[in-house]
C-alpha cells in the first residue's frame, strides 16, 4: 500500500515516473479519514483499511516507538 504526495498525471503521460516518497502527514490524513468512516459505519471494510494503514505507518514511520519522517531523519534529505 502506498499513499503518495503530489501524484498528477497529465495528457499523454503514462504513469511510469511516479515519485514514491511517502510522508507521514499525507498518510495520517488518509488514516484519519478511514478511521472516521469506520467509526461512522462500523464496516469490516473500513476496519481492514485502518488496520492496513496502521501497519504501513508502523513499518515506515515508527522507529524505537517514535514516529519520524523516514526521508528526513534516516536519509537526511530534508532542510
PDB file of C-alpha atoms in Angstrom:
ATOM      1  CA  UNK A   1       0.000   0.000   0.000  1.00  0.00           C
ATOM      2  CA  UNK A   2       1.241   3.491  -0.685  1.00  0.00           C
ATOM      3  CA  UNK A   3      -0.078   6.992  -0.222  1.00  0.00           C
ATOM      4  CA  UNK A   4       1.981   9.361  -2.308  1.00  0.00           C
ATOM      5  CA  UNK A   5       2.182  13.155  -2.278  1.00  0.00           C
ATOM      6  CA  UNK A   6       1.771  15.226  -5.457  1.00  0.00           C
ATOM      7  CA  UNK A   7       0.839  12.492  -7.925  1.00  0.00           C
ATOM      8  CA  UNK A   8      -0.519  14.173 -11.040  1.00  0.00           C
ATOM      9  CA  UNK A   9      -0.948  12.610 -14.448  1.00  0.00           C
ATOM     10  CA  UNK A  10      -1.374  14.907 -17.448  1.00  0.00           C
ATOM     11  CA  UNK A  11      -2.488  14.213 -21.001  1.00  0.00           C
ATOM     12  CA  UNK A  12      -0.102  11.903 -22.793  1.00  0.00           C
ATOM     13  CA  UNK A  13       1.697  10.723 -19.646  1.00  0.00           C
ATOM     14  CA  UNK A  14       1.805   7.030 -18.810  1.00  0.00           C
ATOM     15  CA  UNK A  15       2.326   6.910 -15.011  1.00  0.00           C
ATOM     16  CA  UNK A  16       5.849   5.498 -15.413  1.00  0.00           C
ATOM     17  CA  UNK A  17       7.607   8.289 -13.493  1.00  0.00           C
ATOM     18  CA  UNK A  18       5.780   8.422 -10.139  1.00  0.00           C
ATOM     19  CA  UNK A  19       7.878   9.561  -7.181  1.00  0.00           C
ATOM     20  CA  UNK A  20       7.009   7.084  -4.424  1.00  0.00           C
ATOM     21  CA  UNK A  21       8.170   9.124  -1.444  1.00  0.00           C
ATOM     22  CA  UNK A  22       5.689   8.745   1.410  1.00  0.00           C
ATOM     23  CA  UNK A  23       5.282  11.435   4.068  1.00  0.00           C
ATOM     24  CA  UNK A  24       3.657  10.913   7.462  1.00  0.00           C
ATOM     25  CA  UNK A  25       1.308  13.908   7.081  1.00  0.00           C
ATOM     26  CA  UNK A  26      -0.376  12.574   3.939  1.00  0.00           C
ATOM     27  CA  UNK A  27      -0.613   9.078   5.361  1.00  0.00           C
ATOM     28  CA  UNK A  28      -2.072  10.500   8.586  1.00  0.00           C
ATOM     29  CA  UNK A  29      -4.777  12.399   6.696  1.00  0.00           C
ATOM     30  CA  UNK A  30      -5.878   9.249   4.855  1.00  0.00           C
ATOM     31  CA  UNK A  31      -5.687   7.224   8.082  1.00  0.00           C
ATOM     32  CA  UNK A  32      -7.860   9.775   9.874  1.00  0.00           C
ATOM     33  CA  UNK A  33     -10.440   9.686   7.075  1.00  0.00           C
ATOM     34  CA  UNK A  34     -10.559   5.889   7.100  1.00  0.00           C
ATOM     35  CA  UNK A  35     -10.883   5.852  10.903  1.00  0.00           C
ATOM     36  CA  UNK A  36     -13.769   8.343  10.772  1.00  0.00           C
ATOM     37  CA  UNK A  37     -15.538   6.244   8.135  1.00  0.00           C
ATOM     38  CA  UNK A  38     -15.037   3.108  10.227  1.00  0.00           C
ATOM     39  CA  UNK A  39     -16.389   4.930  13.277  1.00  0.00           C
ATOM     40  CA  UNK A  40     -19.485   6.005  11.329  1.00  0.00           C
ATOM     41  CA  UNK A  41     -20.171   2.711   9.547  1.00  0.00           C
ATOM     42  CA  UNK A  42     -18.543   0.038  11.747  1.00  0.00           C
ATOM     43  CA  UNK A  43     -17.885  -1.722   8.436  1.00  0.00           C
ATOM     44  CA  UNK A  44     -15.306  -4.518   8.285  1.00  0.00           C
ATOM     45  CA  UNK A  45     -14.066  -2.983   5.024  1.00  0.00           C
ATOM     46  CA  UNK A  46     -13.053   0.263   6.764  1.00  0.00           C
ATOM     47  CA  UNK A  47     -11.678  -1.666   9.751  1.00  0.00           C
ATOM     48  CA  UNK A  48      -9.357  -3.607   7.405  1.00  0.00           C
ATOM     49  CA  UNK A  49      -8.278  -0.392   5.683  1.00  0.00           C
ATOM     50  CA  UNK A  50      -7.458   1.267   9.011  1.00  0.00           C
ATOM     51  CA  UNK A  51      -5.518  -1.825  10.080  1.00  0.00           C
ATOM     52  CA  UNK A  52      -3.582  -1.882   6.807  1.00  0.00           C
ATOM     53  CA  UNK A  53      -2.700   1.797   7.078  1.00  0.00           C
ATOM     54  CA  UNK A  54      -1.628   1.382  10.712  1.00  0.00           C
ATOM     55  CA  UNK A  55       0.676  -1.475   9.705  1.00  0.00           C
ATOM     56  CA  UNK A  56       2.134   0.729   6.972  1.00  0.00           C
ATOM     57  CA  UNK A  57       2.633   3.620   9.428  1.00  0.00           C
ATOM     58  CA  UNK A  58       4.290   1.329  11.963  1.00  0.00           C
ATOM     59  CA  UNK A  59       6.645  -0.161   9.347  1.00  0.00           C
ATOM     60  CA  UNK A  60       7.599   3.083   7.601  1.00  0.00           C
ATOM     61  CA  UNK A  61       7.400   5.858  10.172  1.00  0.00           C
ATOM     62  CA  UNK A  62       7.991   4.357  13.638  1.00  0.00           C
ATOM     63  CA  UNK A  63      11.477   3.701  14.955  1.00  0.00           C
ATOM     64  CA  UNK A  64      12.076   2.898  18.635  1.00  0.00           C
ATOM     65  CA  UNK A  65       8.406   3.734  19.340  1.00  0.00           C
ATOM     66  CA  UNK A  66       8.829   7.278  17.964  1.00  0.00           C
ATOM     67  CA  UNK A  67       7.176   8.482  14.754  1.00  0.00           C
ATOM     68  CA  UNK A  68       9.716  10.049  12.422  1.00  0.00           C
ATOM     69  CA  UNK A  69       9.820  11.280   8.851  1.00  0.00           C
ATOM     70  CA  UNK A  70      11.722   8.493   7.101  1.00  0.00           C
ATOM     71  CA  UNK A  71      13.349  10.683   4.444  1.00  0.00           C
ATOM     72  CA  UNK A  72      14.332  13.415   6.893  1.00  0.00           C
ATOM     73  CA  UNK A  73      15.789  11.611   9.894  1.00  0.00           C
ATOM     74  CA  UNK A  74      17.057   8.424   8.284  1.00  0.00           C
ATOM     75  CA  UNK A  75      18.124   9.655   4.845  1.00  0.00           C
ATOM     76  CA  UNK A  76      18.946  13.281   5.708  1.00  0.00           C
ATOM     77  CA  UNK A  77      17.020  14.573   2.662  1.00  0.00           C
ATOM     78  CA  UNK A  78      15.160  17.468   4.352  1.00  0.00           C
ATOM     79  CA  UNK A  79      16.205  21.036   5.172  1.00  0.00           C
TER      80      UNK A  79
END
